CSV table of C-alpha atoms in Angstrom, one decimal:
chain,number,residue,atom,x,y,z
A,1,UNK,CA,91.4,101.1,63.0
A,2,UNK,CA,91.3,99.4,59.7
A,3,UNK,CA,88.9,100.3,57.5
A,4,UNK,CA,88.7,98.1,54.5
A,5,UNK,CA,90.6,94.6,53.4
A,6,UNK,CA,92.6,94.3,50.2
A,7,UNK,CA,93.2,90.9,48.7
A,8,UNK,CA,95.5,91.0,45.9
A,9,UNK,CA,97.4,88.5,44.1
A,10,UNK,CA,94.7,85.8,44.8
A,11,UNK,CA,94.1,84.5,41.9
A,12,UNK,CA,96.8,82.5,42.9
A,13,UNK,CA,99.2,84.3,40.1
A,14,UNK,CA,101.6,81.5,40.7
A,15,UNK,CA,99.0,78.2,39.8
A,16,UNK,CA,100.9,75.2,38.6
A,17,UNK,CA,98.8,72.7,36.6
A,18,UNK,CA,100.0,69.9,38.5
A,19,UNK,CA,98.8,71.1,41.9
A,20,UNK,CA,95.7,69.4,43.7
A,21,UNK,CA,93.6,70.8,45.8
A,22,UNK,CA,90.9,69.3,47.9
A,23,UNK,CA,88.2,69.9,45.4
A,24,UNK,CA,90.5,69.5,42.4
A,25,UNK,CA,92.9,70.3,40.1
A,26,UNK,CA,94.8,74.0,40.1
A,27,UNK,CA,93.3,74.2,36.1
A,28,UNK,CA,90.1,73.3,38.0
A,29,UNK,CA,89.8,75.4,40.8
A,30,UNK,CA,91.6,78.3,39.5
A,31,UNK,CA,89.0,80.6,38.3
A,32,UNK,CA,87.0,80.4,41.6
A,33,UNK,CA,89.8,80.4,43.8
A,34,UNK,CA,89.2,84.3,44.4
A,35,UNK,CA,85.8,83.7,44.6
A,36,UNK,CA,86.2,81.8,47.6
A,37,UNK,CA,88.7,83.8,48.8
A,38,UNK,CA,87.0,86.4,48.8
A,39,UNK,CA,83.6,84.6,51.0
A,40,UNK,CA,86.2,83.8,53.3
A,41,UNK,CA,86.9,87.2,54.3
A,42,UNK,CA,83.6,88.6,54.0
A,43,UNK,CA,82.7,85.6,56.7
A,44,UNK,CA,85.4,87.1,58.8
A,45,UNK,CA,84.6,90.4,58.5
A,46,UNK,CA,80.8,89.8,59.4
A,47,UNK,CA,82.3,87.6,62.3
A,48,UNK,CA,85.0,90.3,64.0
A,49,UNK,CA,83.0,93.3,62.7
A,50,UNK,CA,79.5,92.6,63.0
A,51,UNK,CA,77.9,96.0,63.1
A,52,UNK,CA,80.3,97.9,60.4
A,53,UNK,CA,80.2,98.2,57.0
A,54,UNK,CA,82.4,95.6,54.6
A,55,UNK,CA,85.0,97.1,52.3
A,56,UNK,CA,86.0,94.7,50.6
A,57,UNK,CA,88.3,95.8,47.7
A,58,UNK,CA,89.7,92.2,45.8
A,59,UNK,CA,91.5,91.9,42.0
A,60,UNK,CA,89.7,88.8,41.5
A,61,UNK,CA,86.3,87.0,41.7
A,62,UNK,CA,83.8,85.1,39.7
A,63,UNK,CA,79.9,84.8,39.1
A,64,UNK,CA,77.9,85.8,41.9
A,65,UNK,CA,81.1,87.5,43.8
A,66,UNK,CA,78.8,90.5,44.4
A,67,UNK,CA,77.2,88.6,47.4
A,68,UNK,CA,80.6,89.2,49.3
A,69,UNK,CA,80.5,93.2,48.3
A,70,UNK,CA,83.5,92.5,46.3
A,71,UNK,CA,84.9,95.8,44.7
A,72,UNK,CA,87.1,94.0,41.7
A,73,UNK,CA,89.5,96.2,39.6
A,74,UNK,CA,90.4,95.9,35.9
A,75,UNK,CA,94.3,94.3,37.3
A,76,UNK,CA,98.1,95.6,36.7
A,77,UNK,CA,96.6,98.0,33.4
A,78,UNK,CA,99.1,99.3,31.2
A,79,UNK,CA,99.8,103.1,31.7
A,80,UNK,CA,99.2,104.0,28.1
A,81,UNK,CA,96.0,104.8,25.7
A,82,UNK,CA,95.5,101.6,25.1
A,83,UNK,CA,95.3,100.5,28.8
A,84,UNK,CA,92.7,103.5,29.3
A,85,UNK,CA,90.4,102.9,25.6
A,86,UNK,CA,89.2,98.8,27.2
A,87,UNK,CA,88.1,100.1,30.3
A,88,UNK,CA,84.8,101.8,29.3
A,89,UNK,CA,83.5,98.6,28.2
A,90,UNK,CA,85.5,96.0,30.8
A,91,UNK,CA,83.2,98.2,33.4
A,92,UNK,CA,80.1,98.0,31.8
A,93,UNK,CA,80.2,94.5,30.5
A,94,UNK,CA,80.9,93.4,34.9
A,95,UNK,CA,77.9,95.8,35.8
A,96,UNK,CA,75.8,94.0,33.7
A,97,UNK,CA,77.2,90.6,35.2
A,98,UNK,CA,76.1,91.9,39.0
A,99,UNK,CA,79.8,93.3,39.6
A,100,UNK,CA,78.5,97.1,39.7
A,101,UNK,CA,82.0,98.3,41.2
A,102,UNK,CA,84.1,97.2,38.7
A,103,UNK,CA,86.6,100.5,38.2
A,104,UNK,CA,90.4,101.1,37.3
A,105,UNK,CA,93.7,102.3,38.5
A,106,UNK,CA,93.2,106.1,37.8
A,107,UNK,CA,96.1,106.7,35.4
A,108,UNK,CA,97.3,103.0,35.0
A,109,UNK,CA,99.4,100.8,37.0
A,110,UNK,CA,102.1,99.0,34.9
A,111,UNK,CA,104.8,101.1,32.7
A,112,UNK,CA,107.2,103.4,33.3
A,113,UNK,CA,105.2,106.3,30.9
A,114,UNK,CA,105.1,109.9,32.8
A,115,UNK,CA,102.3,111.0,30.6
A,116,UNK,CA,100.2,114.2,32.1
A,117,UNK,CA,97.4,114.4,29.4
A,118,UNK,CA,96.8,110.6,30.0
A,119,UNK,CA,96.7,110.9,33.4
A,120,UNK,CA,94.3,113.9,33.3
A,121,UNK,CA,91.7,112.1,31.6
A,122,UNK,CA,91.9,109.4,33.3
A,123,UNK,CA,91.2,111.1,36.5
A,124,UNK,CA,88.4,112.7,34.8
A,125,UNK,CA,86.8,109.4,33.9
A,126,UNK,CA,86.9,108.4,37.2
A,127,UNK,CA,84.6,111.2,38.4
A,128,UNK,CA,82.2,108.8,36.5
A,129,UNK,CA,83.8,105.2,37.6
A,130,UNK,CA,82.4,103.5,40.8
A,131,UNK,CA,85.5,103.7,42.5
A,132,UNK,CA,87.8,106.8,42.5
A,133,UNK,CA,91.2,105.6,43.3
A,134,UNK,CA,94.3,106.1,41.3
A,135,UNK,CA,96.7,103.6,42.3
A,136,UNK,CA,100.6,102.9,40.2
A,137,UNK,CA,104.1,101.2,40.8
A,138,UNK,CA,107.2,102.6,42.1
A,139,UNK,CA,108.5,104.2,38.4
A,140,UNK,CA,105.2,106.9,38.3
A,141,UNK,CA,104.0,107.9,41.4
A,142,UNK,CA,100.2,108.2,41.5
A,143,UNK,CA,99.3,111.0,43.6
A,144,UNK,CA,98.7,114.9,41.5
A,145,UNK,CA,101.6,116.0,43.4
A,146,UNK,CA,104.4,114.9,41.5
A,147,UNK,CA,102.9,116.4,38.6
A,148,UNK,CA,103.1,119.9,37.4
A,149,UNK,CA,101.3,122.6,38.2
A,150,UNK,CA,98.5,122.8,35.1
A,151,UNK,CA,98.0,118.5,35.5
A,152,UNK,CA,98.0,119.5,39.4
A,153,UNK,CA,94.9,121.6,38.8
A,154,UNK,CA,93.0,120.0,36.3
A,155,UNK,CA,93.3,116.9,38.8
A,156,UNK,CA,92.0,119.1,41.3
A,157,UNK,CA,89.4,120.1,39.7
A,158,UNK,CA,88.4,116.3,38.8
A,159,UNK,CA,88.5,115.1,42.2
A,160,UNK,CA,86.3,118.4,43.5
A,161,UNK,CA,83.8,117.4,41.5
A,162,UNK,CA,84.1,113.4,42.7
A,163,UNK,CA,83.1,115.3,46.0
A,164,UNK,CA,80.2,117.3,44.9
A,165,UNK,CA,78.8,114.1,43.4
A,166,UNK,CA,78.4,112.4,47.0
A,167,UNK,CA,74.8,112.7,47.1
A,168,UNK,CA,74.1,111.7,43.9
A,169,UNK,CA,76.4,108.5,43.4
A,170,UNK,CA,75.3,107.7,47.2
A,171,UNK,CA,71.6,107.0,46.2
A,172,UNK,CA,73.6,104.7,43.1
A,173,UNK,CA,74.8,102.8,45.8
A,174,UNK,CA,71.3,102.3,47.1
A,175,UNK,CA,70.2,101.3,43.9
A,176,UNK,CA,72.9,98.7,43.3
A,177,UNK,CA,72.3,97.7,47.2
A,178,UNK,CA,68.4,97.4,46.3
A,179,UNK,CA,67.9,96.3,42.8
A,180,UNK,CA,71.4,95.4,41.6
A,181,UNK,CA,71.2,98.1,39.6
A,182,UNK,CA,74.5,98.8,37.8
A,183,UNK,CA,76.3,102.6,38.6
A,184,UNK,CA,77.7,102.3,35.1
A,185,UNK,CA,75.0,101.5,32.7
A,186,UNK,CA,75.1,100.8,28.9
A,187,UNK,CA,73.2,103.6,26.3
A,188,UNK,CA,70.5,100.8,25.7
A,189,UNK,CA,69.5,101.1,29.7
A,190,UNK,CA,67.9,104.2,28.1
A,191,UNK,CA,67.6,104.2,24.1
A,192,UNK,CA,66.6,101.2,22.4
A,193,UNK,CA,67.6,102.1,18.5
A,194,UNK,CA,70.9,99.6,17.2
A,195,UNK,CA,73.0,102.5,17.5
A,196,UNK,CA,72.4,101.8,21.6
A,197,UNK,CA,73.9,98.8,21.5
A,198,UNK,CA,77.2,98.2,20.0
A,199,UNK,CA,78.5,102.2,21.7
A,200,UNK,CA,80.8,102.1,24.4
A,201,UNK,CA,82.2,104.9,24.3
A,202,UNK,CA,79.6,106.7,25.8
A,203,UNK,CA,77.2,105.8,28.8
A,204,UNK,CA,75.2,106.5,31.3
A,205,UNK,CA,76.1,107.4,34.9
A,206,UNK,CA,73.4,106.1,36.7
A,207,UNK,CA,69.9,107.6,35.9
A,208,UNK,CA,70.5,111.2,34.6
A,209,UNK,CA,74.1,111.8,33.7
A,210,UNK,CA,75.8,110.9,29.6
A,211,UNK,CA,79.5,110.8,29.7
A,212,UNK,CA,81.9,110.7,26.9
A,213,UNK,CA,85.6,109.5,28.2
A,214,UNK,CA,88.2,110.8,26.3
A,215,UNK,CA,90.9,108.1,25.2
A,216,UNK,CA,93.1,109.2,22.6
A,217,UNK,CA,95.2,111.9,23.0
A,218,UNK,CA,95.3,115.9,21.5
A,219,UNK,CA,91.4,115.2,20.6
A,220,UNK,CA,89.8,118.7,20.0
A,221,UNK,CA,86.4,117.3,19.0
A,222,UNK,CA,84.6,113.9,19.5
A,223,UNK,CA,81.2,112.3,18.4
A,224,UNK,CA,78.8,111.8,21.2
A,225,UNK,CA,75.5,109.6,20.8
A,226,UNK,CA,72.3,111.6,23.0
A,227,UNK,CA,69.5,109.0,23.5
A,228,UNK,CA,66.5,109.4,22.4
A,229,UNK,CA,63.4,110.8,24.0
A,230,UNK,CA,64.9,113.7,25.9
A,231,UNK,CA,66.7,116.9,26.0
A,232,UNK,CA,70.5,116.6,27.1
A,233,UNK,CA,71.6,119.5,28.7
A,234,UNK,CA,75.8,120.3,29.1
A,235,UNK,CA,77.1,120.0,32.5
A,236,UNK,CA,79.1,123.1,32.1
A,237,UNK,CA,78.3,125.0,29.6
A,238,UNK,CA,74.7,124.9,29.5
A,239,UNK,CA,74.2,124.4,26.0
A,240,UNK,CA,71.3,122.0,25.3
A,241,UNK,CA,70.5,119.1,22.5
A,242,UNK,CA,67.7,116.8,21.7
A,243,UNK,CA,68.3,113.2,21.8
A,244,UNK,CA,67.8,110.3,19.1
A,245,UNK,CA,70.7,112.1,17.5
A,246,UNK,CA,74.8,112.1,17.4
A,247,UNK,CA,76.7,115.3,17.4
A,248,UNK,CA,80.4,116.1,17.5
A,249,UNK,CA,80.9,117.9,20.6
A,250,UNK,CA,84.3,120.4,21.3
A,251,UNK,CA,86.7,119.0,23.6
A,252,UNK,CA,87.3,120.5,26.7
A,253,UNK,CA,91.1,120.0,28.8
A,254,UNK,CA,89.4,120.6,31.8
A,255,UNK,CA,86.6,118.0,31.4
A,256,UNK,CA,85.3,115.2,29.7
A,257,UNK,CA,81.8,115.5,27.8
A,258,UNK,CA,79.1,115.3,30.3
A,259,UNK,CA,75.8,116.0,29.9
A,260,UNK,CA,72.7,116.0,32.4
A,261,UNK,CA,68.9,114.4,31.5
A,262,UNK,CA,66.9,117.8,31.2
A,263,UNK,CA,64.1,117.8,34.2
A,264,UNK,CA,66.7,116.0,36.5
A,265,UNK,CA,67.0,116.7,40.2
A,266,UNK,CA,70.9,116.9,41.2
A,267,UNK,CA,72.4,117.5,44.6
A,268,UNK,CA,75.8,119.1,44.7
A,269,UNK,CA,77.3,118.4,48.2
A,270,UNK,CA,79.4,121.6,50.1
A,271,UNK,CA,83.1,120.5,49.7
A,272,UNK,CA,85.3,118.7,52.2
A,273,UNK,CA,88.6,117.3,52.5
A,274,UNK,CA,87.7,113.9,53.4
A,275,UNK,CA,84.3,111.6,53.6
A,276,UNK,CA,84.3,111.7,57.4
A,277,UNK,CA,83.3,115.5,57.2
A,278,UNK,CA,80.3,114.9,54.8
A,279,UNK,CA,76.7,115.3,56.0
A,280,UNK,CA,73.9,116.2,54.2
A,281,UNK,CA,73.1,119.4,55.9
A,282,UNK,CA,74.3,121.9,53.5
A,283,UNK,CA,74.0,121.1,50.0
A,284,UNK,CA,73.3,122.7,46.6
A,285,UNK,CA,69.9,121.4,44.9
A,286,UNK,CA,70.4,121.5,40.8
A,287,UNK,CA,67.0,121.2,38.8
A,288,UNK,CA,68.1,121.3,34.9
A,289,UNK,CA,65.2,123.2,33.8
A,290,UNK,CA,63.5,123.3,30.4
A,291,UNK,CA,60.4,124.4,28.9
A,292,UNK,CA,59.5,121.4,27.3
A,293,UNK,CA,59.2,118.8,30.0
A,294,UNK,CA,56.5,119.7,32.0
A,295,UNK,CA,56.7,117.0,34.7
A,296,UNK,CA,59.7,115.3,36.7
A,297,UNK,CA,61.0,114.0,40.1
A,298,UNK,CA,64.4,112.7,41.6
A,299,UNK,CA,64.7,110.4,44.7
A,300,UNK,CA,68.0,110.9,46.9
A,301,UNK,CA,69.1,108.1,49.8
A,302,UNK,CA,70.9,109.5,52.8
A,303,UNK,CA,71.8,108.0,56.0
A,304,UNK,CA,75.2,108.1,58.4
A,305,UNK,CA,77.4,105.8,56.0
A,306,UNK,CA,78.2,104.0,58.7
A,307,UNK,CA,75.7,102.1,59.9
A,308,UNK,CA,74.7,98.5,58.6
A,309,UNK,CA,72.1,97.6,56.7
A,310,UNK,CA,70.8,101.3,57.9
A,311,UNK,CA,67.7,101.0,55.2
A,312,UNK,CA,66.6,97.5,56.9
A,313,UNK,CA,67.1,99.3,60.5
A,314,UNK,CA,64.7,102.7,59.4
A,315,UNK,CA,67.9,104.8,60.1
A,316,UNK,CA,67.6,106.3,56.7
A,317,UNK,CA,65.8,109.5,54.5
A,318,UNK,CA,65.1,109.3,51.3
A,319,UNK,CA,64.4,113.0,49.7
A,320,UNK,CA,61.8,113.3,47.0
A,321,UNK,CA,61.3,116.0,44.3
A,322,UNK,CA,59.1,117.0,41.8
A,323,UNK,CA,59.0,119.9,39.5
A,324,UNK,CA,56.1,120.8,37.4
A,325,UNK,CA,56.1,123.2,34.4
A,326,UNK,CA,52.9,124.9,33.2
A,327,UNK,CA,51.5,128.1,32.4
A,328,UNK,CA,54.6,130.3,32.8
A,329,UNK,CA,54.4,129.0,36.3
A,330,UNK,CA,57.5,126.2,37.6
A,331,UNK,CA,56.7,124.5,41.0
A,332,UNK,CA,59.3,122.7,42.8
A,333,UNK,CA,58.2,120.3,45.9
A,334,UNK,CA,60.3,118.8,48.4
A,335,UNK,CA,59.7,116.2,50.5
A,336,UNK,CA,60.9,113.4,52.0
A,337,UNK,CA,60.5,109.4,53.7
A,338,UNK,CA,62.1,109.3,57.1
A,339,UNK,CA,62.8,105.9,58.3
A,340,UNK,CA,61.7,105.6,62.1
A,341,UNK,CA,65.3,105.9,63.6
A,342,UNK,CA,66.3,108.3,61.7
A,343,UNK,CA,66.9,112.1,63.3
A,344,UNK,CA,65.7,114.5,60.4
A,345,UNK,CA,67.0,117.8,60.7
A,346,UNK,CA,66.9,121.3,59.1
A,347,UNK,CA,68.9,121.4,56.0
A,348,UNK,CA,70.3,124.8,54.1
A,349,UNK,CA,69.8,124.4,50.6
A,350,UNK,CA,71.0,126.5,47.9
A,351,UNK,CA,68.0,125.7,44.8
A,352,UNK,CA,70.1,126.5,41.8
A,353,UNK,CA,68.2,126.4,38.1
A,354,UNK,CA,70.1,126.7,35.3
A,355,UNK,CA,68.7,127.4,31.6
A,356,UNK,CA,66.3,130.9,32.7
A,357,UNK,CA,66.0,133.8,30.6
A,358,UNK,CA,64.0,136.0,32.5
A,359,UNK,CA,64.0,137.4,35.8
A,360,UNK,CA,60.9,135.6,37.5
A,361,UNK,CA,57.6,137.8,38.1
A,362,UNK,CA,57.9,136.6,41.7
A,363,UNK,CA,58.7,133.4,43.7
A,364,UNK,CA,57.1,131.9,46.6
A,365,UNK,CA,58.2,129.6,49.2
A,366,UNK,CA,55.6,127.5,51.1
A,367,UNK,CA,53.4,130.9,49.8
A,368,UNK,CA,55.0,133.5,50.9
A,369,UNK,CA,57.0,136.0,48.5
A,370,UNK,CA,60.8,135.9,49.1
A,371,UNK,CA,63.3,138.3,47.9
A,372,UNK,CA,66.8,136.8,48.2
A,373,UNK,CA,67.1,135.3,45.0
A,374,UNK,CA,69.6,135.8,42.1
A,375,UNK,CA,70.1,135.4,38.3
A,376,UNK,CA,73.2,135.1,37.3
A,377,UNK,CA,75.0,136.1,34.2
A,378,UNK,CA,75.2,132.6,33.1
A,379,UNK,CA,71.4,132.1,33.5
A,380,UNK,CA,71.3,129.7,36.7
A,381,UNK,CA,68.1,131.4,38.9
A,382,UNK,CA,69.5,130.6,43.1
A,383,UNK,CA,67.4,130.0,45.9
A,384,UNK,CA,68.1,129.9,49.3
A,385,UNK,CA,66.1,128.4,51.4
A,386,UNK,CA,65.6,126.3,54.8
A,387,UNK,CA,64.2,123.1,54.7
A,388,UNK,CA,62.7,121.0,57.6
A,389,UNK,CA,62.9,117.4,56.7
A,390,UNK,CA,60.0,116.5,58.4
A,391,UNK,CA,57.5,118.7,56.2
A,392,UNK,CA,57.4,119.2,52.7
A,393,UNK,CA,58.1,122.7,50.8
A,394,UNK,CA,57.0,124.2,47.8
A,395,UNK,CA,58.0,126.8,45.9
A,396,UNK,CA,56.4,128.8,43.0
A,397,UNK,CA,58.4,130.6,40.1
A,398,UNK,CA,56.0,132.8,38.3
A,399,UNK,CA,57.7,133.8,34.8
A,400,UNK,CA,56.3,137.1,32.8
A,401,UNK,CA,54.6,136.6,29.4
């Protein structure tokens, strides 16, 4: 019934000098004591548990710890700005190292500081943060219930949107499975100008998402950097702006800046109260339309989550978009690779486009005319449609002159 092991404390914190181990001095050993540590129970796990999943979650490590799926944390962080303004960069710099799952206690561990703003944005980084897991001692208790009601809701609304973001930081897990591939990647991933370089305090979350934390507190306004070569289009408020530049953005309480790649492909999974109840039956499919990118595609991994090395087994899917925009006339296909011991099934998908100002001519799914869609108020153009897996779909959006 256990689900994951936790090794803490093992760096040893208590090292004298004068103590000799087998293959050396404490000094000597120290800094790969977790490191073994940590092989030790990933040996065991793959010994008592052969066919399910590590978890794996230890404070400490060292070059190459990623071979054991070793999820390190940043430690006993102070609960104060401070504590929260080094973690951007601690989590980057590890990702680049191989450690792709380097993350934070959500709100700070050490420090008896009951501080609601703090701990709202540091929840809201953690949407964006490879692990999502507030954690605190005894003085502060972690959990959004012991808070009041307005930090109660904005935390709500920060670990919603963790859950909407299953399908998307799912296929990041593939990549960092496949290509080591970081989940947290530095602007320079993307933009090569100096400015790229020495920022981070703004990044990428994996391919198509920018994210601004905010780290000081009472901050009505803060600078953002957009990469170069594309449009950057707001997460929540639609408003869009070309890269290669940097723009002082208004501050939000209920979010951090966060802005998707125009042309990208994101899936917004159904809400549920816990992981167990997640499948990727129902989901909403987000395409950040506009008019001047004429071609794109997004690739989505999916399989059970439970078993291992599923991709190497076949028992996996891999949905494949593209859009293409031309002539007043946007075409979305989906399709799919089905590994061989993989059931595909029929999925309900909700197509949702943001960023149209016009009510389409018509639309047309696999060619015939459908009538069931909807433009909102806020611009976003819905779809619903039925998708077998198996085949692939297209559908036509003819726009007026």
């Amino acid at each position: 019934g256990v689900e994951g092991v936790w090794g803490d404390l093992g760096e040893p914190e208590v090292h004298p000098s004068g103590l000799i181990h087998a293959t050396g001095t404490a000094d000597e050993v120290h800094n790969t004591y977790g490191h073994d540590w940590a092989g030790l129970v990933y040996e065991g796990y793959a010994r008592d548990f052969p066919d399910k999943r590590p978890f794996i979650l230890m404070r400490s490590g060292y070059s190459g710890s990623q071979k054991f799926g070793l999820i390190p944390w940043s430690g006993d962080v102070n609960r104060s700005w401070g504590g929260l303004q080094s973690q951007t960069e601690i989590a980057l710099q590890m990702g680049m190292q191989g450690l792709g799952y380097m993350h934070s206690d959500l709100g700070g561990f050490a420090g008896a500081n009951l501080d609601d703003e703090l701990y709202t944005r540091w929840l809201q980084y953690g949407v964006f943060q490879p692990i999502f897991r507030p954690h605190a001692q005894e003085q502060v208790p972690s959990e959004p219930v012991f808070r009041e009601e307005r930090t109660r809701n904005l935390a709500k609304k920060a670990i919603e949107m963790r859950y909407k973001l299953l399908p998307y930081n799912y296929n990041l897990v593939f990549q960092n499975n496949q290509y080591g591939t970081p989940l947290m990647r530095p602007l320079f991933f993307e933009d090569d100008s100096k400015e790229s370089y020495v920022r981070d305090d703004t990044y990428l979350w994996g391919d198509d998402f920018l994210v601004t934390p905010i780290v000081n507190p009472g901050e009505t306004e803060k600078e953002v950097y957009f990469p170069k070569n594309n449009v950057w289009i707001d997460l929540y408020a639609n408003e869009k702006i070309a890269g290669g530049q940097s723009k002082k953005i208004k501050v939000s309480e209920e979010y951090i800046p966060t802005f998707v790649r125009g042309g990208a492909f994101i899936p917004f999974a159904n809400l549920v109260q816990s992981t167990d109840q997640y499948a990727l039956r129902e989901f909403e499919l987000f395409y950040f339309f506009d008019k001047s990118i004429t071609e794109s595609k997004g690739e989505f991994y999916n399989d059970d989550g439970l078993t291992k090395e599923a991709y190497e087994k076949e028992h996996y899917e891999i949905l494949k978009f593209k859009a293409n925009f031309q002539n007043r006339t946007l075409q979305l296909n989906l399709g799919s690779e089905i590994g061989d011991n993989f059931n595909s099934e029929l999925k309900s998908i909700t197509v949702r486009i943001p960023n149209i100002d016009q009510v389409p001519k018509y639309i047309k799914v696999d060619g015939k005319r459908i009538r069931n869609s909807n433009l909102s108020t806020d611009k976003t153009l819905s779809i619903p449609v039925k998708w077998d897996t198996s085949k692939t779909m297209n559908i036509k959006i003819k726009f007026k002159k």
